[in-house]
């Protein structure tokens, strides 16, 4: 059974870089038609998509975050990562990693990781 | 960009049917997916591609999509169905994932 687990610092200072890693277990990160995505949810608010990557390099980003976001994938460790630069308090959120299907198939998402709270504060 | 409109809240008595709508311009031409999120938990996929239930999701959950409205229907509502529900599409023109604002389902 595919499982995903986020890891990384729970506190980041304003203007610094947020870095999170998602560990994938139970299936191959290079399996055909598996895409890997990041989402976030500010406290008390709705879900926001950050970006998606396919193992051979294709990536998609939310235009509102694109200038600050990088999603990368390491097949040797079965992990994919999120980097968000120049963070502000508005980036405080629970961050989720997840497996998605191809955007051509509608990009539905299943399963999700449990989520990790990242607070931006000095 | 493409906007999905959901009612902020829906209330229903146990045993009754809850209908949660997701409105968008010609949403019937897109593939709509629904997620359930309980407090403090990650979202769970309950319907994908308008009306397909993932393995393990009760058949009380169903979906439809036509015209400008997609609907998640929960039959024989139980207390355990109380949660936030989100609709989602892939917006091809802009190449991005779009979520509705979410609907809080309250079981009276």
GROMACS .gro file of C-alpha atoms in nm:
model
  230
    1UNK     CA    1   0.000   0.000   0.000
    2UNK     CA    2   0.143   0.332  -0.109
    3UNK     CA    3   0.229   0.564   0.181
    4UNK     CA    4   0.373   0.913   0.190
    5UNK     CA    5   0.536   1.094   0.481
    6UNK     CA    6   0.640   1.458   0.497
    7UNK     CA    7   0.943   1.574   0.693
    8UNK     CA    8   1.120   1.902   0.755
    9UNK     CA    9   1.144   2.198   0.990
   10UNK     CA   10   0.828   2.311   1.162
   11UNK     CA   11   0.951   2.669   1.199
   12UNK     CA   12   1.105   2.892   0.934
   13UNK     CA   13   1.208   3.256   0.968
   14UNK     CA   14   1.063   3.522   0.739
   15UNK     CA   15   1.261   3.575   0.416
   16UNK     CA   16   1.426   3.235   0.451
   17UNK     CA   17   1.369   2.917   0.251
   18UNK     CA   18   1.121   2.644   0.341
   19UNK     CA   19   1.237   2.293   0.250
   20UNK     CA   20   1.029   1.978   0.290
   21UNK     CA   21   1.081   1.618   0.184
   22UNK     CA   22   0.825   1.349   0.111
   23UNK     CA   23   0.925   0.986   0.153
   24UNK     CA   24   0.740   0.737  -0.064
   25UNK     CA   25   0.699   0.375   0.040
   26UNK     CA   26   0.496   0.079  -0.075
   27UNK     CA   27   0.542   0.140  -0.448
   28UNK     CA   28   0.792   0.279  -0.695
   29UNK     CA   29   0.836   0.654  -0.733
   30UNK     CA   30   0.907   0.584  -1.100
   31UNK     CA   31   0.589   0.388  -1.163
   32UNK     CA   32   0.426   0.489  -1.488
   33UNK     CA   33   0.138   0.730  -1.449
   34UNK     CA   34   0.227   0.824  -1.090
   35UNK     CA   35   0.272   1.198  -1.046
   36UNK     CA   36   0.392   1.353  -0.720
   37UNK     CA   37   0.240   1.670  -0.580
   38UNK     CA   38   0.256   1.924  -0.299
   39UNK     CA   39  -0.039   2.107  -0.147
   40UNK     CA   40  -0.088   2.335   0.148
   41UNK     CA   41  -0.368   2.452   0.376
   42UNK     CA   42  -0.338   2.766   0.588
   43UNK     CA   43  -0.498   2.734   0.933
   44UNK     CA   44  -0.875   2.744   0.901
   45UNK     CA   45  -0.866   2.782   0.523
   46UNK     CA   46  -0.901   2.569   0.212
   47UNK     CA   47  -0.665   2.359   0.005
   48UNK     CA   48  -0.411   2.511  -0.233
   49UNK     CA   49  -0.208   2.327  -0.494
   50UNK     CA   50   0.163   2.411  -0.506
   51UNK     CA   51   0.315   2.194  -0.778
   52UNK     CA   52   0.343   1.852  -0.938
   53UNK     CA   53   0.629   1.653  -1.085
   54UNK     CA   54   0.665   1.338  -1.294
   55UNK     CA   55   0.973   1.123  -1.250
   56UNK     CA   56   1.113   1.193  -1.595
   57UNK     CA   57   1.115   1.566  -1.527
   58UNK     CA   58   0.783   1.712  -1.634
   59UNK     CA   59   0.663   1.961  -1.375
   60UNK     CA   60   0.370   2.195  -1.321
   61UNK     CA   61   0.347   2.484  -1.077
   62UNK     CA   62   0.077   2.708  -0.937
   63UNK     CA   63   0.131   3.037  -1.123
   64UNK     CA   64   0.080   3.231  -0.800
   65UNK     CA   65   0.381   3.057  -0.643
   66UNK     CA   66   0.587   2.965  -0.946
   67UNK     CA   67   0.856   3.229  -0.898
   68UNK     CA   68   0.938   3.094  -0.549
   69UNK     CA   69   0.878   2.718  -0.581
   70UNK     CA   70   1.083   2.421  -0.692
   71UNK     CA   71   0.965   2.060  -0.677
   72UNK     CA   72   1.232   1.798  -0.733
   73UNK     CA   73   1.251   1.419  -0.722
   74UNK     CA   74   1.525   1.176  -0.621
   75UNK     CA   75   1.464   0.828  -0.757
   76UNK     CA   76   1.757   0.681  -0.563
   77UNK     CA   77   1.595   0.763  -0.228
   78UNK     CA   78   1.228   0.744  -0.334
   79UNK     CA   79   1.177   1.098  -0.215
   80UNK     CA   80   1.052   1.418  -0.365
   81UNK     CA   81   1.102   1.764  -0.225
   82UNK     CA   82   0.956   2.112  -0.203
   83UNK     CA   83   1.155   2.433  -0.182
   84UNK     CA   84   0.979   2.764  -0.125
   85UNK     CA   85   1.194   3.076  -0.109
   86UNK     CA   86   1.145   3.416   0.055
   87UNK     CA   87   0.872   3.297   0.289
   88UNK     CA   88   0.636   3.525   0.479
   89UNK     CA   89   0.372   3.469   0.742
   90UNK     CA   90   0.126   3.403   0.460
   91UNK     CA   91   0.315   3.080   0.390
   92UNK     CA   92   0.224   2.940   0.730
   93UNK     CA   93   0.024   2.626   0.658
   94UNK     CA   94  -0.005   2.252   0.683
   95UNK     CA   95   0.188   2.115   0.386
   96UNK     CA   96   0.081   1.787   0.228
   97UNK     CA   97   0.255   1.564  -0.021
   98UNK     CA   98   0.049   1.328  -0.232
   99UNK     CA   99   0.033   1.101  -0.533
  100UNK     CA  100  -0.167   1.220  -0.829
  101UNK     CA  101  -0.266   1.087  -1.168
  102UNK     CA  102  -0.171   1.260  -1.488
  103UNK     CA  103  -0.318   1.606  -1.547
  104UNK     CA  104  -0.448   1.464  -1.872
  105UNK     CA  105  -0.661   1.231  -1.659
  106UNK     CA  106  -0.776   1.513  -1.431
  107UNK     CA  107  -0.504   1.515  -1.168
  108UNK     CA  108  -0.707   1.347  -0.895
  109UNK     CA  109  -0.508   1.287  -0.580
  110UNK     CA  110  -0.481   0.970  -0.372
  111UNK     CA  111  -0.333   0.907  -0.127
  112UNK     CA  112  -0.222   1.208   0.074
  113UNK     CA  113   0.049   1.224   0.337
  114UNK     CA  114  -0.056   1.310   0.691
  115UNK     CA  115   0.064   1.669   0.654
  116UNK     CA  116   0.318   1.878   0.842
  117UNK     CA  117   0.262   2.221   0.993
  118UNK     CA  118   0.514   2.484   0.894
  119UNK     CA  119   0.504   2.814   1.079
  120UNK     CA  120   0.681   3.121   0.946
  121UNK     CA  121   0.785   3.339   1.236
  122UNK     CA  122   1.090   3.512   1.374
  123UNK     CA  123  -0.859   3.166  -1.385
  124UNK     CA  124  -1.123   2.898  -1.340
  125UNK     CA  125  -1.331   2.938  -1.023
  126UNK     CA  126  -1.521   2.665  -0.838
  127UNK     CA  127  -1.802   2.780  -0.612
  128UNK     CA  128  -1.921   2.570  -0.318
  129UNK     CA  129  -2.173   2.661  -0.049
  130UNK     CA  130  -1.989   2.725   0.279
  131UNK     CA  131  -2.212   2.490   0.471
  132UNK     CA  132  -2.475   2.222   0.434
  133UNK     CA  133  -2.675   2.071   0.719
  134UNK     CA  134  -2.867   1.746   0.715
  135UNK     CA  135  -3.032   1.513   0.965
  136UNK     CA  136  -2.900   1.159   1.010
  137UNK     CA  137  -3.044   0.918   0.758
  138UNK     CA  138  -3.128   1.193   0.511
  139UNK     CA  139  -2.953   1.282   0.185
  140UNK     CA  140  -2.691   1.556   0.160
  141UNK     CA  141  -2.615   1.725  -0.171
  142UNK     CA  142  -2.304   1.940  -0.199
  143UNK     CA  143  -2.270   2.143  -0.516
  144UNK     CA  144  -1.968   2.271  -0.702
  145UNK     CA  145  -2.038   2.538  -0.960
  146UNK     CA  146  -1.814   2.646  -1.245
  147UNK     CA  147  -1.840   2.769  -1.601
  148UNK     CA  148  -1.917   2.462  -1.814
  149UNK     CA  149  -1.783   2.238  -1.541
  150UNK     CA  150  -1.968   1.954  -1.711
  151UNK     CA  151  -1.689   1.948  -1.968
  152UNK     CA  152  -1.430   1.880  -1.701
  153UNK     CA  153  -1.349   1.584  -1.477
  154UNK     CA  154  -1.445   1.663  -1.116
  155UNK     CA  155  -1.305   1.501  -0.804
  156UNK     CA  156  -1.423   1.521  -0.443
  157UNK     CA  157  -1.235   1.501  -0.114
  158UNK     CA  158  -1.349   1.459   0.244
  159UNK     CA  159  -1.144   1.619   0.520
  160UNK     CA  160  -1.214   1.568   0.888
  161UNK     CA  161  -1.063   1.804   1.149
  162UNK     CA  162  -0.692   1.751   1.197
  163UNK     CA  163  -0.673   1.492   0.919
  164UNK     CA  164  -0.550   1.482   0.562
  165UNK     CA  165  -0.805   1.485   0.281
  166UNK     CA  166  -0.940   1.156   0.149
  167UNK     CA  167  -1.057   1.103  -0.209
  168UNK     CA  168  -1.423   1.000  -0.209
  169UNK     CA  169  -1.518   1.041  -0.577
  170UNK     CA  170  -1.305   1.088  -0.889
  171UNK     CA  171  -1.381   1.145  -1.256
  172UNK     CA  172  -1.725   1.284  -1.167
  173UNK     CA  173  -1.877   0.964  -1.032
  174UNK     CA  174  -1.622   0.689  -0.961
  175UNK     CA  175  -1.578   0.571  -0.604
  176UNK     CA  176  -1.233   0.460  -0.491
  177UNK     CA  177  -1.201   0.125  -0.324
  178UNK     CA  178  -1.321   0.142   0.036
  179UNK     CA  179  -1.558   0.435  -0.010
  180UNK     CA  180  -1.919   0.342   0.079
  181UNK     CA  181  -2.173   0.339  -0.201
  182UNK     CA  182  -2.363   0.605  -0.007
  183UNK     CA  183  -2.125   0.849  -0.178
  184UNK     CA  184  -2.202   0.932  -0.540
  185UNK     CA  185  -2.125   1.210  -0.784
  186UNK     CA  186  -2.268   1.370  -1.094
  187UNK     CA  187  -2.161   1.648  -1.325
  188UNK     CA  188  -2.350   1.836  -1.594
  189UNK     CA  189  -2.374   2.186  -1.732
  190UNK     CA  190  -2.241   2.434  -1.480
  191UNK     CA  191  -2.279   2.220  -1.165
  192UNK     CA  192  -2.118   1.910  -1.021
  193UNK     CA  193  -2.282   1.746  -0.720
  194UNK     CA  194  -2.161   1.515  -0.447
  195UNK     CA  195  -2.451   1.321  -0.299
  196UNK     CA  196  -2.427   1.144   0.035
  197UNK     CA  197  -2.719   0.912   0.102
  198UNK     CA  198  -2.826   0.786   0.444
  199UNK     CA  199  -2.600   1.039   0.612
  200UNK     CA  200  -2.422   0.926   0.928
  201UNK     CA  201  -2.262   1.126   1.206
  202UNK     CA  202  -1.923   1.010   1.080
  203UNK     CA  203  -1.980   1.191   0.750
  204UNK     CA  204  -1.947   1.527   0.921
  205UNK     CA  205  -1.648   1.690   0.755
  206UNK     CA  206  -1.534   1.950   0.503
  207UNK     CA  207  -1.579   1.850   0.140
  208UNK     CA  208  -1.377   1.995  -0.149
  209UNK     CA  209  -1.429   1.966  -0.523
  210UNK     CA  210  -1.130   1.981  -0.758
  211UNK     CA  211  -1.059   2.000  -1.130
  212UNK     CA  212  -0.758   2.028  -1.354
  213UNK     CA  213  -0.784   2.352  -1.552
  214UNK     CA  214  -0.628   2.266  -1.886
  215UNK     CA  215  -0.599   2.617  -2.028
  216UNK     CA  216  -0.393   2.748  -1.738
  217UNK     CA  217  -0.238   2.409  -1.648
  218UNK     CA  218  -0.328   2.419  -1.283
  219UNK     CA  219  -0.520   2.238  -1.011
  220UNK     CA  220  -0.825   2.427  -0.887
  221UNK     CA  221  -1.012   2.355  -0.564
  222UNK     CA  222  -1.348   2.481  -0.454
  223UNK     CA  223  -1.356   2.674  -0.129
  224UNK     CA  224  -1.493   2.377   0.061
  225UNK     CA  225  -1.828   2.293   0.220
  226UNK     CA  226  -1.870   2.207   0.584
  227UNK     CA  227  -2.123   1.927   0.623
  228UNK     CA  228  -2.300   1.931   0.957
  229UNK     CA  229  -2.503   1.632   1.070
  230UNK     CA  230  -2.780   1.764   1.293
   0.00000   0.00000   0.00000
